[in-house]
mmCIF file of C-alpha atoms (C1' of nucleotides) in Angstrom:
data_model
loop_
_atom_site.group_PDB
_atom_site.id
_atom_site.type_symbol
_atom_site.label_atom_id
_atom_site.label_comp_id
_atom_site.label_asym_id
_atom_site.label_seq_id
_atom_site.Cartn_x
_atom_site.Cartn_y
_atom_site.Cartn_z
ATOM 1 C CA UNK A 15 249.764 -29.047 12.527
ATOM 2 C CA UNK A 16 249.921 -28.445 16.244
ATOM 3 C CA UNK A 17 247.897 -29.811 18.949
ATOM 4 C CA UNK A 18 246.081 -26.714 19.975
ATOM 5 C CA UNK A 19 244.862 -26.029 16.527
ATOM 6 C CA UNK A 20 243.546 -29.534 16.183
ATOM 7 C CA UNK A 21 241.586 -29.133 19.437
ATOM 8 C CA UNK A 22 240.221 -25.940 18.069
ATOM 9 C CA UNK A 23 239.255 -27.455 14.760
ATOM 10 C CA UNK A 24 237.493 -30.212 16.580
ATOM 11 C CA UNK A 25 235.534 -27.878 18.724
ATOM 12 C CA UNK A 26 234.530 -26.005 15.637
ATOM 13 C CA UNK A 27 233.478 -29.244 13.846
ATOM 14 C CA UNK A 28 231.539 -30.273 16.900
ATOM 15 C CA UNK A 29 229.784 -26.984 16.909
ATOM 16 C CA UNK A 30 228.845 -27.022 13.249
ATOM 17 C CA UNK A 31 227.595 -30.613 13.507
ATOM 18 C CA UNK A 32 225.545 -29.870 16.560
ATOM 19 C CA UNK A 33 223.871 -26.945 14.819
ATOM 20 C CA UNK A 34 223.531 -28.732 11.519
ATOM 21 C CA UNK A 35 225.736 -26.210 9.732
ATOM 22 C CA UNK A 36 227.882 -27.165 6.799
ATOM 23 C CA UNK A 37 231.602 -27.776 7.124
ATOM 24 C CA UNK A 38 232.748 -25.705 4.169
ATOM 25 C CA UNK A 39 236.430 -25.298 3.220
ATOM 26 C CA UNK A 40 236.036 -21.501 3.605
ATOM 27 C CA UNK A 41 235.083 -21.766 7.222
ATOM 28 C CA UNK A 42 238.147 -23.956 8.030
ATOM 29 C CA UNK A 43 240.416 -21.780 6.057
ATOM 30 C CA UNK A 44 239.286 -18.728 8.045
ATOM 31 C CA UNK A 45 239.729 -20.495 11.407
ATOM 32 C CA UNK A 46 243.159 -21.690 10.271
ATOM 33 C CA UNK A 47 244.161 -18.168 9.304
ATOM 34 C CA UNK A 48 242.893 -16.657 12.655
ATOM 35 C CA UNK A 49 244.916 -19.294 14.673
ATOM 36 C CA UNK A 50 247.963 -18.916 12.616
ATOM 37 C CA UNK A 51 248.703 -15.599 14.214
ATOM 38 C CA UNK A 52 248.297 -14.379 17.779
ATOM 39 C CA UNK A 53 246.954 -10.971 18.564
ATOM 40 C CA UNK A 54 244.151 -8.789 17.307
ATOM 41 C CA UNK A 55 242.711 -8.437 13.793
ATOM 42 C CA UNK A 56 239.880 -6.694 12.014
ATOM 43 C CA UNK A 57 237.764 -7.941 9.189
ATOM 44 C CA UNK A 58 239.813 -5.764 6.909
ATOM 45 C CA UNK A 59 243.222 -7.163 7.940
ATOM 46 C CA UNK A 60 241.935 -10.637 7.896
ATOM 47 C CA UNK A 61 240.691 -10.081 4.359
ATOM 48 C CA UNK A 62 244.017 -8.614 3.268
ATOM 49 C CA UNK A 63 246.060 -11.546 4.857
ATOM 50 C CA UNK A 64 244.009 -14.075 3.152
ATOM 51 C CA UNK A 65 244.019 -12.253 -0.155
ATOM 52 C CA UNK A 66 247.783 -11.979 0.043
ATOM 53 C CA UNK A 67 247.948 -15.745 0.084
ATOM 54 C CA UNK A 68 245.671 -15.867 -2.914
ATOM 55 C CA UNK A 69 242.900 -17.346 -0.812
ATOM 56 C CA UNK A 70 239.675 -15.740 -2.229
ATOM 57 C CA UNK A 71 237.015 -15.158 0.349
ATOM 58 C CA UNK A 72 234.316 -12.523 0.414
ATOM 59 C CA UNK A 73 233.824 -10.167 3.243
ATOM 60 C CA UNK A 74 230.265 -11.573 3.532
ATOM 61 C CA UNK A 75 231.779 -14.986 4.268
ATOM 62 C CA UNK A 76 234.250 -13.479 6.844
ATOM 63 C CA UNK A 77 231.480 -11.802 8.722
ATOM 64 C CA UNK A 78 229.260 -14.876 8.510
ATOM 65 C CA UNK A 79 232.082 -17.183 9.777
ATOM 66 C CA UNK A 80 233.182 -14.788 12.482
ATOM 67 C CA UNK A 81 229.597 -14.829 13.727
ATOM 68 C CA UNK A 82 229.860 -18.596 14.140
ATOM 69 C CA UNK A 83 233.265 -18.469 15.712
ATOM 70 C CA UNK A 84 231.824 -15.980 18.175
ATOM 71 C CA UNK A 85 228.920 -18.087 18.986
ATOM 72 C CA UNK A 86 231.036 -21.087 19.767
ATOM 73 C CA UNK A 87 233.402 -18.915 21.668
ATOM 74 C CA UNK A 88 236.536 -19.611 19.629
ATOM 75 C CA UNK A 89 236.894 -15.863 18.887
ATOM 76 C CA UNK A 90 236.237 -12.855 21.041
ATOM 77 C CA UNK A 91 235.117 -9.518 19.687
ATOM 78 C CA UNK A 92 236.170 -6.155 20.945
ATOM 79 C CA UNK A 93 234.691 -2.801 20.071
ATOM 80 C CA UNK A 94 237.011 -0.148 21.256
ATOM 81 C CA UNK A 95 235.754 3.437 21.439
ATOM 82 C CA UNK A 96 236.110 5.219 18.020
ATOM 83 C CA UNK A 97 237.383 2.156 16.311
ATOM 84 C CA UNK A 98 235.976 -0.532 14.035
ATOM 85 C CA UNK A 99 235.562 -3.972 15.491
ATOM 86 C CA UNK A 100 238.537 -5.977 16.521
ATOM 87 C CA UNK A 101 238.642 -9.743 17.075
ATOM 88 C CA UNK A 102 241.005 -11.991 18.817
ATOM 89 C CA UNK A 103 241.361 -15.770 19.189
ATOM 90 C CA UNK A 104 239.686 -16.798 22.473
ATOM 91 C CA UNK A 105 242.446 -19.056 23.893
ATOM 92 C CA UNK A 106 243.366 -16.506 26.419
ATOM 93 C CA UNK A 107 240.882 -16.457 29.214
ATOM 94 C CA UNK A 108 241.769 -12.857 30.163
ATOM 95 C CA UNK A 109 240.648 -9.824 28.207
ATOM 96 C CA UNK A 110 241.933 -6.957 30.269
ATOM 97 C CA UNK A 111 243.281 -4.229 28.064
ATOM 98 C CA UNK A 112 245.237 -1.019 28.592
ATOM 99 C CA UNK A 113 244.395 1.249 25.777
ATOM 100 C CA UNK A 114 246.389 4.341 25.193
ATOM 101 C CA UNK A 115 244.155 7.131 23.939
ATOM 102 C CA UNK A 116 247.120 8.974 22.364
ATOM 103 C CA UNK A 117 248.949 6.206 20.355
ATOM 104 C CA UNK A 118 246.133 3.634 20.329
ATOM 105 C CA UNK A 119 248.489 0.895 21.540
ATOM 106 C CA UNK A 120 246.809 -1.942 23.397
ATOM 107 C CA UNK A 121 248.613 -3.790 26.217
ATOM 108 C CA UNK A 122 247.113 -6.633 28.039
ATOM 109 C CA UNK A 123 247.169 -7.082 31.834
ATOM 110 C CA UNK A 124 246.242 -9.645 34.298
ATOM 111 C CA UNK A 125 245.425 -9.605 37.943
ATOM 112 C CA UNK A 126 244.480 -12.660 39.996
ATOM 113 C CA UNK A 127 241.964 -10.813 42.077
ATOM 114 C CA UNK A 128 239.669 -10.404 39.132
ATOM 115 C CA UNK A 129 238.687 -14.057 39.067
ATOM 116 C CA UNK A 130 237.515 -13.759 42.606
ATOM 117 C CA UNK A 131 235.531 -10.581 41.889
ATOM 118 C CA UNK A 132 233.813 -12.307 38.833
ATOM 119 C CA UNK A 133 232.798 -15.179 41.019
ATOM 120 C CA UNK A 134 231.288 -13.017 43.697
ATOM 121 C CA UNK A 135 229.475 -10.816 41.162
ATOM 122 C CA UNK A 136 228.024 -13.847 39.325
ATOM 123 C CA UNK A 137 226.638 -15.113 42.554
ATOM 124 C CA UNK A 138 225.491 -11.804 43.862
ATOM 125 C CA UNK A 139 223.516 -10.903 40.774
ATOM 126 C CA UNK A 140 222.641 -14.538 39.822
ATOM 127 C CA UNK A 141 224.262 -13.936 36.512
ATOM 128 C CA UNK A 142 225.808 -16.696 34.314
ATOM 129 C CA UNK A 143 229.111 -15.271 33.066
ATOM 130 C CA UNK A 144 230.397 -16.260 29.681
ATOM 131 C CA UNK A 145 232.923 -13.550 28.783
ATOM 132 C CA UNK A 146 234.311 -10.443 30.260
ATOM 133 C CA UNK A 147 236.377 -7.576 28.922
ATOM 134 C CA UNK A 148 237.944 -4.868 30.873
ATOM 135 C CA UNK A 149 239.075 -1.791 28.981
ATOM 136 C CA UNK A 150 241.217 0.685 30.805
ATOM 137 C CA UNK A 151 241.849 3.967 28.844
ATOM 138 C CA UNK A 152 244.494 6.386 29.513
ATOM 139 C CA UNK A 153 248.073 7.241 28.712
ATOM 140 C CA UNK A 154 250.740 4.791 28.292
ATOM 141 C CA UNK A 155 254.436 4.763 29.406
ATOM 142 C CA UNK A 156 255.813 5.924 26.116
ATOM 143 C CA UNK A 157 253.407 8.738 25.591
ATOM 144 C CA UNK A 158 253.943 9.959 29.201
ATOM 145 C CA UNK A 159 257.723 10.122 28.451
ATOM 146 C CA UNK A 160 257.069 11.971 25.183
ATOM 147 C CA UNK A 161 254.934 14.497 26.825
ATOM 148 C CA UNK A 162 257.471 15.156 29.499
ATOM 149 C CA UNK A 163 260.237 15.732 26.939
ATOM 150 C CA UNK A 164 258.014 18.155 25.012
ATOM 151 C CA UNK A 165 257.379 20.098 28.156
ATOM 152 C CA UNK A 166 261.092 20.156 28.984
ATOM 153 C CA UNK A 167 262.052 21.388 25.542
ATOM 154 C CA UNK A 168 259.525 24.225 25.616
ATOM 155 C CA UNK A 169 260.937 25.656 28.768
ATOM 156 C CA UNK B 20 217.389 23.493 38.823
ATOM 157 C CA UNK B 21 219.290 21.163 41.098
ATOM 158 C CA UNK B 22 222.763 21.646 42.568
ATOM 159 C CA UNK B 23 224.465 18.755 40.688
ATOM 160 C CA UNK B 24 223.320 20.063 37.348
ATOM 161 C CA UNK B 25 224.584 23.551 38.266
ATOM 162 C CA UNK B 26 228.052 22.252 38.963
ATOM 163 C CA UNK B 27 227.955 20.125 35.794
ATOM 164 C CA UNK B 28 226.995 23.271 33.800
ATOM 165 C CA UNK B 29 229.797 25.236 35.425
ATOM 166 C CA UNK B 30 232.300 22.526 34.535
ATOM 167 C CA UNK B 31 231.062 22.570 31.003
ATOM 168 C CA UNK B 32 231.331 26.391 30.854
ATOM 169 C CA UNK B 33 234.767 26.359 32.215
ATOM 170 C CA UNK B 34 235.854 23.780 29.691
ATOM 171 C CA UNK B 35 234.347 25.774 26.766
ATOM 172 C CA UNK B 36 235.917 28.951 27.952
ATOM 173 C CA UNK B 37 239.274 27.330 28.493
ATOM 174 C CA UNK B 38 239.299 25.988 25.055
ATOM 175 C CA UNK B 39 237.925 29.171 23.433
ATOM 176 C CA UNK B 40 234.766 27.290 22.196
ATOM 177 C CA UNK B 41 231.426 29.041 22.018
ATOM 178 C CA UNK B 42 228.599 28.794 24.580
ATOM 179 C CA UNK B 43 225.690 28.022 22.227
ATOM 180 C CA UNK B 44 222.196 27.385 23.489
ATOM 181 C CA UNK B 45 222.259 23.941 21.584
ATOM 182 C CA UNK B 46 225.250 22.790 23.661
ATOM 183 C CA UNK B 47 223.602 23.587 26.937
ATOM 184 C CA UNK B 48 220.313 22.170 25.812
ATOM 185 C CA UNK B 49 221.927 18.912 24.971
ATOM 186 C CA UNK B 50 223.823 18.769 28.274
ATOM 187 C CA UNK B 51 220.504 19.610 29.973
ATOM 188 C CA UNK B 52 218.686 16.710 28.256
ATOM 189 C CA UNK B 53 221.391 14.281 29.078
ATOM 190 C CA UNK B 54 221.455 15.193 32.701
ATOM 191 C CA UNK B 55 217.586 15.261 32.897
ATOM 192 C CA UNK B 56 217.581 11.435 32.817
ATOM 193 C CA UNK B 57 219.764 8.718 34.312
ATOM 194 C CA UNK B 58 220.964 5.696 32.374
ATOM 195 C CA UNK B 59 222.110 5.073 28.909
ATOM 196 C CA UNK B 60 221.251 6.608 25.605
ATOM 197 C CA UNK B 61 222.188 6.542 22.034
ATOM 198 C CA UNK B 62 222.427 9.455 19.499
ATOM 199 C CA UNK B 63 219.262 8.263 18.090
ATOM 200 C CA UNK B 64 217.237 8.160 21.369
ATOM 201 C CA UNK B 65 218.674 11.519 22.354
ATOM 202 C CA UNK B 66 217.625 12.952 19.011
ATOM 203 C CA UNK B 67 214.155 11.502 19.432
ATOM 204 C CA UNK B 68 213.734 12.863 23.019
ATOM 205 C CA UNK B 69 214.702 16.314 22.035
ATOM 206 C CA UNK B 70 212.529 16.144 18.870
ATOM 207 C CA UNK B 71 209.559 15.193 20.911
ATOM 208 C CA UNK B 72 210.066 18.339 23.040
ATOM 209 C CA UNK B 73 210.095 20.325 19.812
ATOM 210 C CA UNK B 74 213.708 21.116 20.329
ATOM 211 C CA UNK B 75 215.238 21.031 16.909
ATOM 212 C CA UNK B 76 218.823 19.893 16.768
ATOM 213 C CA UNK B 77 220.632 18.214 13.929
ATOM 214 C CA UNK B 78 222.503 14.876 14.438
ATOM 215 C CA UNK B 79 225.681 16.694 13.366
ATOM 216 C CA UNK B 80 225.389 18.991 16.392
ATOM 217 C CA UNK B 81 224.581 16.129 18.662
ATOM 218 C CA UNK B 82 227.737 14.305 17.606
ATOM 219 C CA UNK B 83 229.792 17.428 17.841
ATOM 220 C CA UNK B 84 228.534 18.244 21.330
ATOM 221 C CA UNK B 85 228.940 14.730 22.530
ATOM 222 C CA UNK B 86 232.529 14.870 21.407
ATOM 223 C CA UNK B 87 233.107 17.959 23.583
ATOM 224 C CA UNK B 88 231.314 16.316 26.457
ATOM 225 C CA UNK B 89 233.466 13.187 26.255
ATOM 226 C CA UNK B 90 236.612 15.506 26.166
ATOM 227 C CA UNK B 91 235.720 17.196 29.270
ATOM 228 C CA UNK B 92 234.600 13.937 30.736
ATOM 229 C CA UNK B 93 231.096 14.814 31.598
ATOM 230 C CA UNK B 94 229.888 11.989 29.451
ATOM 231 C CA UNK B 95 231.129 8.476 28.942
ATOM 232 C CA UNK B 96 230.860 6.409 25.688
ATOM 233 C CA UNK B 97 230.297 2.705 25.488
ATOM 234 C CA UNK B 98 230.481 0.508 22.424
ATOM 235 C CA UNK B 99 229.003 -2.760 23.266
ATOM 236 C CA UNK B 100 229.422 -5.698 20.922
ATOM 237 C CA UNK B 101 227.007 -5.721 18.008
ATOM 238 C CA UNK B 102 225.376 -2.511 19.104
ATOM 239 C CA UNK B 103 225.624 1.038 18.130
ATOM 240 C CA UNK B 104 227.411 3.446 20.519
ATOM 241 C CA UNK B 105 225.806 4.188 23.846
ATOM 242 C CA UNK B 106 226.478 7.119 26.064
ATOM 243 C CA UNK B 107 226.010 7.829 29.764
ATOM 244 C CA UNK B 108 226.540 10.737 32.048
ATOM 245 C CA UNK B 109 229.801 10.443 33.786
ATOM 246 C CA UNK B 110 228.712 11.257 37.419
ATOM 247 C CA UNK B 111 229.018 7.527 38.396
ATOM 248 C CA UNK B 112 232.679 6.727 38.806
ATOM 249 C CA UNK B 113 232.099 3.120 38.062
ATOM 250 C CA UNK B 114 231.360 1.538 34.747
ATOM 251 C CA UNK B 115 231.023 -2.021 35.441
ATOM 252 C CA UNK B 116 228.395 -3.569 33.358
ATOM 253 C CA UNK B 117 226.622 -7.039 33.301
ATOM 254 C CA UNK B 118 225.345 -7.358 29.649
ATOM 255 C CA UNK B 119 222.713 -10.147 28.974
ATOM 256 C CA UNK B 120 223.427 -11.533 25.605
ATOM 257 C CA UNK B 121 219.796 -12.857 25.303
ATOM 258 C CA UNK B 122 217.704 -9.813 26.311
ATOM 259 C CA UNK B 123 220.324 -7.077 25.928
ATOM 260 C CA UNK B 124 219.582 -5.740 29.421
ATOM 261 C CA UNK B 125 222.420 -3.898 31.054
ATOM 262 C CA UNK B 126 222.873 -3.891 34.805
ATOM 263 C CA UNK B 127 225.649 -2.086 36.644
ATOM 264 C CA UNK B 128 227.610 -3.592 39.487
ATOM 265 C CA UNK B 129 230.261 -2.461 41.787
ATOM 266 C CA UNK B 130 233.098 -4.041 43.728
ATOM 267 C CA UNK B 131 235.467 -2.272 46.072
ATOM 268 C CA UNK B 132 238.358 -4.465 45.146
ATOM 269 C CA UNK B 133 238.513 -3.020 41.581
ATOM 270 C CA UNK B 134 239.728 0.332 42.823
ATOM 271 C CA UNK B 135 242.727 -1.436 44.304
ATOM 272 C CA UNK B 136 243.250 -3.592 41.249
ATOM 273 C CA UNK B 137 243.349 -0.376 39.055
ATOM 274 C CA UNK B 138 245.845 1.216 41.394
ATOM 275 C CA UNK B 139 248.171 -1.626 41.244
ATOM 276 C CA UNK B 140 247.865 -1.944 37.477
ATOM 277 C CA UNK B 141 248.541 1.751 36.903
ATOM 278 C CA UNK B 142 251.684 1.487 38.909
ATOM 279 C CA UNK B 143 252.935 -1.796 37.484
ATOM 280 C CA UNK B 144 252.586 -0.730 33.843
ATOM 281 C CA UNK B 145 253.309 2.912 34.490
ATOM 282 C CA UNK B 146 249.946 3.771 32.933
ATOM 283 C CA UNK B 147 247.966 7.031 33.627
ATOM 284 C CA UNK B 148 244.442 5.717 33.939
ATOM 285 C CA UNK B 149 241.590 8.082 32.849
ATOM 286 C CA UNK B 150 238.719 5.783 32.441
ATOM 287 C CA UNK B 151 237.799 2.131 32.755
ATOM 288 C CA UNK B 152 234.921 -0.018 31.580
ATOM 289 C CA UNK B 153 234.325 -3.524 32.475
ATOM 290 C CA UNK B 154 231.873 -5.451 30.362
ATOM 291 C CA UNK B 155 230.758 -8.887 31.611
ATOM 292 C CA UNK B 156 228.651 -10.800 29.122
ATOM 293 C CA UNK B 157 226.363 -13.757 29.941
ATOM 294 C CA UNK B 158 222.883 -14.651 30.913
ATOM 295 C CA UNK B 159 220.812 -12.698 33.345
ATOM 296 C CA UNK B 160 218.666 -13.892 36.178
ATOM 297 C CA UNK B 161 215.434 -13.481 34.254
ATOM 298 C CA UNK B 162 216.656 -15.185 31.009
ATOM 299 C CA UNK B 163 218.007 -18.163 33.235
ATOM 300 C CA UNK B 164 214.508 -18.429 34.703
ATOM 301 C CA UNK B 165 212.776 -18.358 31.335
ATOM 302 C CA UNK B 166 215.141 -21.024 29.995
ATOM 303 C CA UNK B 167 214.489 -23.230 33.028
ATOM 304 C CA UNK B 168 210.683 -22.953 32.501
ATOM 305 C CA UNK B 169 211.052 -23.760 28.776
ATOM 306 C CA UNK B 170 213.000 -26.900 29.580
ATOM 307 C CA UNK B 171 210.312 -27.978 32.192
ATOM 308 C CA UNK B 172 207.485 -27.335 29.797
ATOM 309 C CA UNK B 173 209.078 -29.505 27.136
ATOM 310 C CA UNK B 174 209.474 -32.409 29.328
ATOM 311 C "C1'" DA C 23 232.797 42.090 11.994
ATOM 312 C "C1'" DT C 24 234.019 37.545 11.903
ATOM 313 C "C1'" DA C 25 235.461 33.013 13.321
ATOM 314 C "C1'" DG C 26 233.003 29.356 14.750
ATOM 315 C "C1'" DC C 27 228.638 27.041 14.993
ATOM 316 C "C1'" DT C 28 224.359 24.899 13.112
ATOM 317 C "C1'" DG C 29 221.351 22.407 10.028
ATOM 318 C "C1'" DC C 30 220.831 20.009 6.077
ATOM 319 C "C1'" DA C 31 222.136 16.776 2.843
ATOM 320 C "C1'" DA C 32 225.482 14.174 0.782
ATOM 321 C "C1'" DA C 33 229.573 11.301 1.460
ATOM 322 C "C1'" DG C 34 232.208 7.900 4.027
ATOM 323 C "C1'" DG C 35 233.332 3.489 5.927
ATOM 324 C "C1'" DT C 36 231.783 -0.709 8.107
ATOM 325 C "C1'" DT C 37 228.469 -4.251 8.208
ATOM 326 C "C1'" DT C 38 224.281 -6.587 6.412
ATOM 327 C "C1'" DT C 39 221.366 -8.251 2.746
ATOM 328 C "C1'" DG C 40 219.560 -10.190 -1.723
ATOM 329 C "C1'" DC C 41 220.307 -13.161 -5.213
ATOM 330 C "C1'" DA C 42 222.201 -16.351 -8.614
ATOM 331 C "C1'" DG C 43 225.230 -19.949 -8.943
ATOM 332 C "C1'" DA C 44 227.963 -23.478 -6.446
ATOM 333 C "C1'" DT C 45 228.352 -27.226 -3.194
ATOM 334 C "C1'" DG C 46 228.237 -30.138 1.099
ATOM 335 C "C1'" DA C 47 225.136 -33.668 3.072
ATOM 336 C "C1'" DT D 22 218.664 -33.751 -4.920
ATOM 337 C "C1'" DC D 23 218.300 -29.610 -2.380
ATOM 338 C "C1'" DA D 24 218.911 -26.677 1.482
ATOM 339 C "C1'" DT D 25 222.583 -24.133 2.639
ATOM 340 C "C1'" DC D 26 226.673 -21.542 1.644
ATOM 341 C "C1'" DT D 27 229.495 -18.455 -1.242
ATOM 342 C "C1'" DG D 28 230.708 -14.306 -3.858
ATOM 343 C "C1'" DC D 29 229.452 -10.189 -5.601
ATOM 344 C "C1'" DA D 30 227.276 -5.929 -5.622
ATOM 345 C "C1'" DA D 31 223.932 -3.201 -3.657
ATOM 346 C "C1'" DA D 32 221.716 -1.527 0.440
ATOM 347 C "C1'" DA D 33 221.590 -0.333 5.116
ATOM 348 C "C1'" DC D 34 223.536 1.624 8.912
ATOM 349 C "C1'" DC D 35 225.785 4.904 11.896
ATOM 350 C "C1'" DT D 36 228.951 8.551 11.739
ATOM 351 C "C1'" DT D 37 231.546 12.358 9.475
ATOM 352 C "C1'" DT D 38 232.005 16.061 6.330
ATOM 353 C "C1'" DG D 39 230.904 20.142 3.193
ATOM 354 C "C1'" DC D 40 228.809 24.134 2.779
ATOM 355 C "C1'" DA D 41 225.551 28.191 3.060
ATOM 356 C "C1'" DG D 42 223.523 30.779 6.386
ATOM 357 C "C1'" DC D 43 223.445 32.134 11.206
ATOM 358 C "C1'" DT D 44 225.269 33.810 15.786
ATOM 359 C "C1'" DA D 45 228.144 34.360 19.938
ATOM 360 C "C1'" DT D 46 231.886 37.130 21.018
#
DNA sequence: ATAGCTGCAAAGGTTTTGCAGATGA
DNA sequence: TCATCTGCAAAACCTTTGCAGCTAT
């Protein structure tokens, strides 16, 4: 088991103990599964992945546990337009997403200036910042290419 | 009727005509209602407001018309975490939101540096940007105050 | 005249809830 | 032991869809 996962588990355990919640095998199995893969997932795909491994969990427990993982900030929740909720492990501090409205592909981006902007904003509005998500919608590289080809062909 | 609203209506008309869609009274009534008030709204609150004025529209028509207004970019859609979809008129170019996770209040903010960041990102990733929304979650001024008072009282 | 729109109600898909049985503490 | 958690199924919720009647073009 790798080091990162251990730390995450310890954080989760600390959170559960602090709140007086139970440390059930299901909760750890779910955390384990989430941290076994990078990238986004939905409740549905998580349910499928665990079912495929013959680990039986109910959706109710998945929702319940995700709620806990959100609270202790080990998981982050995204709700894109016109899509069901997506989740992602919270190890990446940045959540800047380019979302293509044609092919639904999601690409992450980073820019150092954002950290400064956040700091200024927090101070200016006296707002204690916990999380931030930036969603930029538009048309990605690939789809732009496809559209261009289409236009050329129709000439 | 004010000038802004007239321009908006003209844009909508142009869009409907270009697409060959019908110019129904319901569609204009909905646009009218949306532009009569600033700020956010949900399908439910929009439905209520129109019902209160004895304007009978069905939810189906609301959803249908909102879809059109999104397409022609007169309205913007937000899906906050754990909440139903919220909409807002699109006249403000900025969609930077501070969302308090305790009282659910939403405050808008602006920062000139974001425009530059967007421009750089669009170029770097060859991404054609149509819209962007920044959601910053945390604890607002008021709730911070309340929490402080609570702590003081319990001492 | 007629294709497209509306309202209504029913269906759809995701998330939440209620409850009996199971299980950490 | 017993309060909390789980799994299951049903309910709730927002949103979409189907259809009969209506209406803008």
